[in-house]
PDB file of C-alpha atoms in Angstrom:
ATOM      1  CA  MET A 152     -31.570  37.060 -67.859  1.00 65.00           C
ATOM      2  CA  ARG A 153     -33.130  35.404 -70.930  1.00 89.00           C
ATOM      3  CA  PHE A 154     -32.187  31.804 -70.110  1.00 96.00           C
ATOM      4  CA  GLU A 155     -30.406  29.608 -67.587  1.00 96.00           C
ATOM      5  CA  ILE A 156     -28.876  26.140 -67.828  1.00 96.00           C
ATOM      6  CA  LEU A 157     -30.382  23.811 -65.233  1.00 96.00           C
ATOM      7  CA  PRO A 158     -28.551  20.860 -63.624  1.00 95.00           C
ATOM      8  CA  GLY A 159     -31.283  18.481 -64.817  1.00 93.00           C
ATOM      9  CA  LEU A 160     -34.988  18.073 -65.436  1.00 92.00           C
ATOM     10  CA  PRO A 161     -37.013  19.538 -62.559  1.00 91.00           C
ATOM     11  CA  PRO A 162     -39.070  16.999 -60.590  1.00 90.00           C
ATOM     12  CA  TYR A 163     -42.079  19.316 -60.395  1.00 91.00           C
ATOM     13  CA  GLY A 164     -43.948  21.886 -62.488  1.00 89.00           C
ATOM     14  CA  PRO A 165     -44.833  21.718 -66.184  1.00 88.00           C
ATOM     15  CA  PRO A 166     -42.881  19.085 -68.133  1.00 89.00           C
ATOM     16  CA  ALA A 167     -39.942  20.163 -70.270  1.00 90.00           C
ATOM     17  CA  ILE A 168     -40.467  20.490 -74.005  1.00 90.00           C
ATOM     18  CA  SER A 169     -38.299  18.011 -75.888  1.00 89.00           C
ATOM     19  CA  LEU A 170     -36.532  19.959 -78.649  1.00 86.00           C
ATOM     20  CA  THR A 171     -34.611  17.291 -80.533  1.00 75.00           C
ATOM     21  CA  GLY A 172     -34.516  15.778 -83.977  1.00 65.00           C
ATOM     22  CA  HIS A 173     -36.891  13.102 -82.666  1.00 58.00           C
ATOM     23  CA  GLY A 174     -39.418  15.589 -81.300  1.00 56.00           C
ATOM     24  CA  GLU A 175     -41.678  14.548 -78.485  1.00 57.00           C
ATOM     25  CA  ARG A 176     -40.626  10.896 -78.843  1.00 58.00           C
ATOM     26  CA  GLU A 177     -37.280  11.684 -77.181  1.00 63.00           C
ATOM     27  CA  PHE A 178     -37.420  10.996 -73.460  1.00 67.00           C
ATOM     28  CA  ARG A 179     -33.748  11.087 -72.416  1.00 81.00           C
ATOM     29  CA  GLU A 180     -32.422  13.971 -70.388  1.00 89.00           C
ATOM     30  CA  GLY A 181     -30.013  16.247 -72.207  1.00 92.00           C
ATOM     31  CA  LEU A 182     -29.066  19.880 -71.859  1.00 95.00           C
ATOM     32  CA  VAL A 183     -31.898  21.407 -69.836  1.00 96.00           C
ATOM     33  CA  VAL A 184     -32.523  25.135 -70.328  1.00 97.00           C
ATOM     34  CA  ARG A 185     -35.104  27.406 -68.707  1.00 97.00           C
ATOM     35  CA  PHE A 186     -36.163  30.282 -70.973  1.00 97.00           C
ATOM     36  CA  TYR A 187     -37.600  33.587 -69.750  1.00 95.00           C
ATOM     37  CA  PRO A 188     -39.523  35.096 -72.685  1.00 94.00           C
ATOM     38  CA  LYS A 189     -40.678  38.685 -72.437  1.00 89.00           C
ATOM     39  CA  GLY A 190     -44.302  38.976 -71.418  1.00 86.00           C
ATOM     40  CA  SER A 191     -44.966  35.279 -70.719  1.00 90.00           C
ATOM     41  CA  ASP A 192     -44.198  32.533 -68.225  1.00 93.00           C
ATOM     42  CA  PRO A 193     -40.817  30.763 -68.175  1.00 95.00           C
ATOM     43  CA  TRP A 194     -40.620  27.372 -69.839  1.00 96.00           C
ATOM     44  CA  ILE A 195     -38.074  24.538 -69.963  1.00 96.00           C
ATOM     45  CA  GLY A 196     -36.517  22.948 -73.037  1.00 95.00           C
ATOM     46  CA  ASN A 197     -34.679  19.624 -73.095  1.00 94.00           C
ATOM     47  CA  PHE A 198     -31.992  19.220 -75.789  1.00 94.00           C
ATOM     48  CA  VAL A 199     -30.585  15.682 -76.056  1.00 90.00           C
ATOM     49  CA  GLY A 200     -27.979  16.739 -78.599  1.00 88.00           C
ATOM     50  CA  GLY A 201     -25.469  14.873 -80.665  1.00 87.00           C
ATOM     51  CA  ILE A 202     -22.131  13.138 -80.161  1.00 89.00           C
ATOM     52  CA  PHE A 203     -19.666  16.032 -79.920  1.00 91.00           C
ATOM     53  CA  ASP A 204     -18.225  17.741 -76.823  1.00 92.00           C
ATOM     54  CA  CYS A 205     -19.441  21.305 -77.389  1.00 95.00           C
ATOM     55  CA  THR A 206     -22.368  22.326 -75.184  1.00 96.00           C
ATOM     56  CA  THR A 207     -23.279  25.981 -74.650  1.00 97.00           C
ATOM     57  CA  VAL A 208     -26.155  28.452 -74.757  1.00 97.00           C
ATOM     58  CA  LEU A 209     -25.700  31.931 -76.293  1.00 96.00           C
ATOM     59  CA  ASP A 210     -27.763  34.979 -77.009  1.00 95.00           C
ATOM     60  CA  HIS A 211     -28.475  35.231 -80.726  1.00 96.00           C
ATOM     61  CA  PRO A 212     -27.014  38.439 -82.208  1.00 96.00           C
ATOM     62  CA  ASN A 213     -30.558  39.502 -83.194  1.00 95.00           C
ATOM     63  CA  GLY A 214     -31.392  40.018 -79.499  1.00 93.00           C
ATOM     64  CA  ARG A 215     -34.613  37.946 -79.693  1.00 94.00           C
ATOM     65  CA  ASP A 216     -33.598  34.342 -80.208  1.00 96.00           C
ATOM     66  CA  VAL A 217     -31.267  32.030 -78.298  1.00 97.00           C
ATOM     67  CA  ILE A 218     -28.645  29.687 -79.759  1.00 97.00           C
ATOM     68  CA  VAL A 219     -28.391  26.268 -78.113  1.00 97.00           C
ATOM     69  CA  VAL A 220     -25.499  23.896 -78.773  1.00 97.00           C
ATOM     70  CA  ALA A 221     -26.154  20.499 -77.151  1.00 96.00           C
ATOM     71  CA  ARG A 222     -23.262  18.092 -77.701  1.00 94.00           C
ATOM     72  CA  GLY A 223     -22.627  19.627 -81.124  1.00 94.00           C
ATOM     73  CA  ASP A 224     -26.264  19.763 -82.233  1.00 95.00           C
ATOM     74  CA  THR A 225     -26.855  23.471 -82.877  1.00 95.00           C
ATOM     75  CA  CYS A 226     -30.205  25.220 -83.241  1.00 95.00           C
ATOM     76  CA  ILE A 227     -31.809  28.625 -82.945  1.00 96.00           C
ATOM     77  CA  ILE A 228     -34.629  28.775 -80.419  1.00 96.00           C
ATOM     78  CA  ASP A 229     -37.559  31.187 -80.529  1.00 95.00           C
ATOM     79  CA  PRO A 230     -38.252  31.592 -76.788  1.00 95.00           C
ATOM     80  CA  GLU A 231     -41.567  33.382 -77.376  1.00 94.00           C
ATOM     81  CA  HIS A 232     -43.047  30.434 -79.301  1.00 93.00           C
ATOM     82  CA  HIS A 233     -41.256  27.579 -77.483  1.00 92.00           C
ATOM     83  CA  ALA A 234     -39.869  26.274 -80.761  1.00 92.00           C
ATOM     84  CA  ILE A 235     -36.796  25.616 -82.883  1.00 93.00           C
ATOM     85  CA  ARG A 236     -36.648  28.330 -85.528  1.00 93.00           C
ATOM     86  CA  ASP A 237     -33.693  26.871 -87.430  1.00 93.00           C
ATOM     87  CA  ARG A 238     -31.101  24.103 -87.249  1.00 92.00           C
ATOM     88  CA  ILE A 239     -27.506  25.183 -87.866  1.00 91.00           C
ATOM     89  CA  ALA A 240     -25.274  22.098 -87.614  1.00 89.00           C
ATOM     90  CA  SER A 241     -24.932  18.707 -85.982  1.00 89.00           C
ATOM     91  CA  ASP A 242     -21.141  18.750 -85.608  1.00 93.00           C
ATOM     92  CA  THR A 243     -20.349  22.018 -83.823  1.00 96.00           C
ATOM     93  CA  ALA A 244     -17.020  21.729 -82.045  1.00 96.00           C
ATOM     94  CA  ARG A 245     -16.958  25.359 -80.930  1.00 96.00           C
ATOM     95  CA  ALA A 246     -19.209  28.442 -80.964  1.00 97.00           C
ATOM     96  CA  ILE A 247     -17.434  31.786 -81.250  1.00 97.00           C
ATOM     97  CA  GLY A 248     -19.318  35.004 -80.597  1.00 96.00           C
ATOM     98  CA  VAL A 249     -18.086  37.997 -82.596  1.00 97.00           C
ATOM     99  CA  PRO A 250     -20.180  40.869 -81.176  1.00 95.00           C
ATOM    100  CA  ALA A 251     -18.290  43.571 -83.132  1.00 96.00           C
ATOM    101  CA  LEU A 252     -19.566  41.982 -86.368  1.00 97.00           C
ATOM    102  CA  GLY A 253     -22.981  40.966 -84.999  1.00 96.00           C
ATOM    103  CA  LEU A 254     -22.462  37.249 -85.627  1.00 96.00           C
ATOM    104  CA  VAL A 255     -21.762  33.869 -84.076  1.00 98.00           C
ATOM    105  CA  VAL A 256     -19.389  31.481 -85.863  1.00 98.00           C
ATOM    106  CA  PHE A 257     -19.709  27.708 -85.537  1.00 97.00           C
ATOM    107  CA  GLN A 258     -16.640  25.547 -86.051  1.00 97.00           C
ATOM    108  CA  GLY A 259     -17.583  22.182 -87.517  1.00 96.00           C
ATOM    109  CA  SER A 260     -15.387  19.145 -88.131  1.00 94.00           C
ATOM    110  CA  VAL A 261     -14.247  20.331 -91.573  1.00 95.00           C
ATOM    111  CA  ASP A 262     -15.870  23.739 -92.160  1.00 96.00           C
ATOM    112  CA  PHE A 263     -17.411  26.806 -90.512  1.00 97.00           C
ATOM    113  CA  SER A 264     -20.830  28.434 -90.548  1.00 97.00           C
ATOM    114  CA  ALA A 265     -22.192  31.643 -89.059  1.00 97.00           C
ATOM    115  CA  VAL A 266     -25.448  33.376 -88.253  1.00 96.00           C
ATOM    116  CA  ARG A 267     -25.703  37.165 -88.321  1.00 96.00           C
ATOM    117  CA  SER A 268     -27.856  39.607 -86.381  1.00 95.00           C
ATOM    118  CA  ASP A 269     -30.108  40.050 -89.453  1.00 94.00           C
ATOM    119  CA  ASN A 270     -30.626  36.233 -89.390  1.00 90.00           C
ATOM    120  CA  LEU A 271     -28.697  35.693 -92.621  1.00 92.00           C
ATOM    121  CA  ARG A 272     -26.235  32.805 -92.602  1.00 94.00           C
ATOM    122  CA  TRP A 273     -23.181  31.694 -94.482  1.00 96.00           C
ATOM    123  CA  ASN A 274     -21.435  28.339 -94.768  1.00 95.00           C
ATOM    124  CA  SER A 275     -17.790  28.052 -95.714  1.00 95.00           C
ATOM    125  CA  PRO A 276     -16.552  25.469 -98.165  1.00 94.00           C
ATOM    126  CA  GLN A 277     -14.872  22.392 -96.729  1.00 94.00           C
ATOM    127  CA  ILE A 278     -11.525  23.686 -95.480  1.00 95.00           C
ATOM    128  CA  SER A 279      -9.957  20.751 -93.612  1.00 94.00           C
ATOM    129  CA  TRP A 280      -9.819  17.015 -94.113  1.00 91.00           C
ATOM    130  CA  ASP A 281     -10.550  16.483 -90.418  1.00 92.00           C
ATOM    131  CA  GLY A 282     -10.240  19.114 -87.708  1.00 93.00           C
ATOM    132  CA  PHE A 283      -8.784  22.489 -86.843  1.00 96.00           C
ATOM    133  CA  ARG A 284      -6.403  23.996 -84.334  1.00 97.00           C
ATOM    134  CA  LYS A 285      -4.994  27.409 -83.367  1.00 97.00           C
ATOM    135  CA  ILE A 286      -8.239  29.243 -84.224  1.00 97.00           C
ATOM    136  CA  ASN A 287      -7.984  33.019 -83.803  1.00 97.00           C
ATOM    137  CA  VAL A 288     -10.365  35.871 -84.632  1.00 97.00           C
ATOM    138  CA  GLN A 289      -9.028  39.332 -85.482  1.00 95.00           C
ATOM    139  CA  GLU A 290     -11.375  41.993 -86.823  1.00 95.00           C
ATOM    140  CA  THR A 291     -13.053  40.430 -89.896  1.00 97.00           C
ATOM    141  CA  MET A 292     -10.741  37.409 -90.305  1.00 97.00           C
ATOM    142  CA  LEU A 293     -10.626  33.993 -88.687  1.00 98.00           C
ATOM    143  CA  THR A 294      -7.280  32.215 -88.985  1.00 97.00           C
ATOM    144  CA  GLY A 295      -6.090  28.812 -87.926  1.00 97.00           C
ATOM    145  CA  GLU A 296      -4.651  25.535 -89.100  1.00 96.00           C
ATOM    146  CA  ALA A 297      -6.484  22.768 -90.948  1.00 95.00           C
ATOM    147  CA  TRP A 298      -5.366  19.146 -90.962  1.00 93.00           C
ATOM    148  CA  SER A 299      -4.186  17.378 -94.099  1.00 92.00           C
ATOM    149  CA  PRO A 300      -3.571  13.625 -94.389  1.00 90.00           C
ATOM    150  CA  ILE A 301      -0.842  14.317 -96.927  1.00 86.00           C
ATOM    151  CA  GLY A 302       2.222  14.311 -94.713  1.00 84.00           C
ATOM    152  CA  ASP A 303       0.001  14.296 -91.608  1.00 90.00           C
ATOM    153  CA  SER A 304       0.402  18.070 -91.413  1.00 92.00           C
ATOM    154  CA  TRP A 305      -1.357  21.241 -90.278  1.00 95.00           C
ATOM    155  CA  ILE A 306      -1.750  23.961 -92.928  1.00 93.00           C
ATOM    156  CA  SER A 307      -2.581  27.639 -92.229  1.00 95.00           C
ATOM    157  CA  PHE A 308      -5.810  29.119 -93.593  1.00 96.00           C
ATOM    158  CA  SER A 309      -7.804  32.329 -93.293  1.00 96.00           C
ATOM    159  CA  LEU A 310     -11.563  32.817 -93.502  1.00 97.00           C
ATOM    160  CA  ASP A 311     -13.456  36.050 -94.189  1.00 97.00           C
ATOM    161  CA  LEU A 312     -15.999  36.388 -91.360  1.00 97.00           C
ATOM    162  CA  LEU A 313     -18.244  38.677 -93.392  1.00 96.00           C
ATOM    163  CA  THR A 314     -18.763  36.209 -96.250  1.00 95.00           C
ATOM    164  CA  GLY A 315     -17.444  32.772 -95.224  1.00 95.00           C
ATOM    165  CA  HIS A 316     -15.040  32.892 -98.180  1.00 95.00           C
ATOM    166  CA  CYS A 317     -11.795  30.914 -97.796  1.00 93.00           C
ATOM    167  CA  THR A 318      -9.175  30.917-100.540  1.00 80.00           C
ATOM    168  CA  ASP A 319      -6.512  28.774 -98.910  1.00 86.00           C
ATOM    169  CA  GLY A 320      -8.388  25.806 -97.463  1.00 84.00           C
ATOM    170  CA  ILE A 321      -6.205  22.716 -97.762  1.00 83.00           C
ATOM    171  CA  TYR A 322      -9.091  20.388 -98.656  1.00 78.00           C
ATOM    172  CA  GLU A 323     -10.027  22.233-101.865  1.00 75.00           C
ATOM    173  CA  LEU A 324      -6.372  22.656-102.886  1.00 71.00           C
ATOM    174  CA  GLU A 325      -5.570  18.973-102.438  1.00 72.00           C
ATOM    175  CA  ALA A 326      -8.851  17.739-103.929  1.00 69.00           C
ATOM    176  CA  ALA A 327      -8.194  19.864-107.049  1.00 68.00           C
ATOM    177  CA  ARG A 328      -4.838  18.120-107.530  1.00 66.00           C
ATOM    178  CA  ALA A 329      -6.291  14.632-107.184  1.00 61.00           C
ATOM    179  CA  LEU A 330      -6.321  12.410-110.216  1.00 60.00           C
ATOM    180  CA  ARG A 331      -9.511  10.686-111.275  1.00 65.00           C
ATOM    181  CA  VAL A 332      -9.007   6.952-111.463  1.00 69.00           C
ATOM    182  CA  THR A 333     -11.175   5.062-113.912  1.00 76.00           C
ATOM    183  CA  ARG A 334     -11.344   1.403-114.641  1.00 79.00           C
ATOM    184  CA  LYS A 335     -10.157   0.463-118.083  1.00 77.00           C
ATOM    185  CA  SER A 336     -12.592  -1.855-119.825  1.00 73.00           C
ATOM    186  CA  ASP A 337     -11.248  -5.057-121.383  1.00 62.00           C
TER     187      ASP A 337
END
């Protein structure tokens, strides 16, 4: 075991390390995780998080780090150094592990991002106007439906999980058709 989610801040022992955007000034309890780094004592991190529903803790595909999603606020933790190594997103609605490809995909409000086992990342373009549904992963493709305000409809899209490339995102298609409105001077 490399980590465990605790039901709250322990009343005894060393204090938890606050790992938030506000640093040590953050004193609210959030997602509390005990880390078990190789060769050193366990320690506890407190992640206050954001405003979204997604909360989870995952092994990073590199086998060393840990990915923490606290109410949508997503970061990569270096358990050996008790620190945030990288921030991924603040609007994660879902984290999808794809072990066959050595990556974790993060579904945001309007786009996707991923981190690979070699620590490289990709970010997709904006695909949806606001939200996704029917997300499915098959081999190297992620498919689903993206919302469009035009006709209040859901439009199918596909995303290449190796590159983050999306050719049929409804946002880009509709934004390209938009007309620029300028004010005519008198």
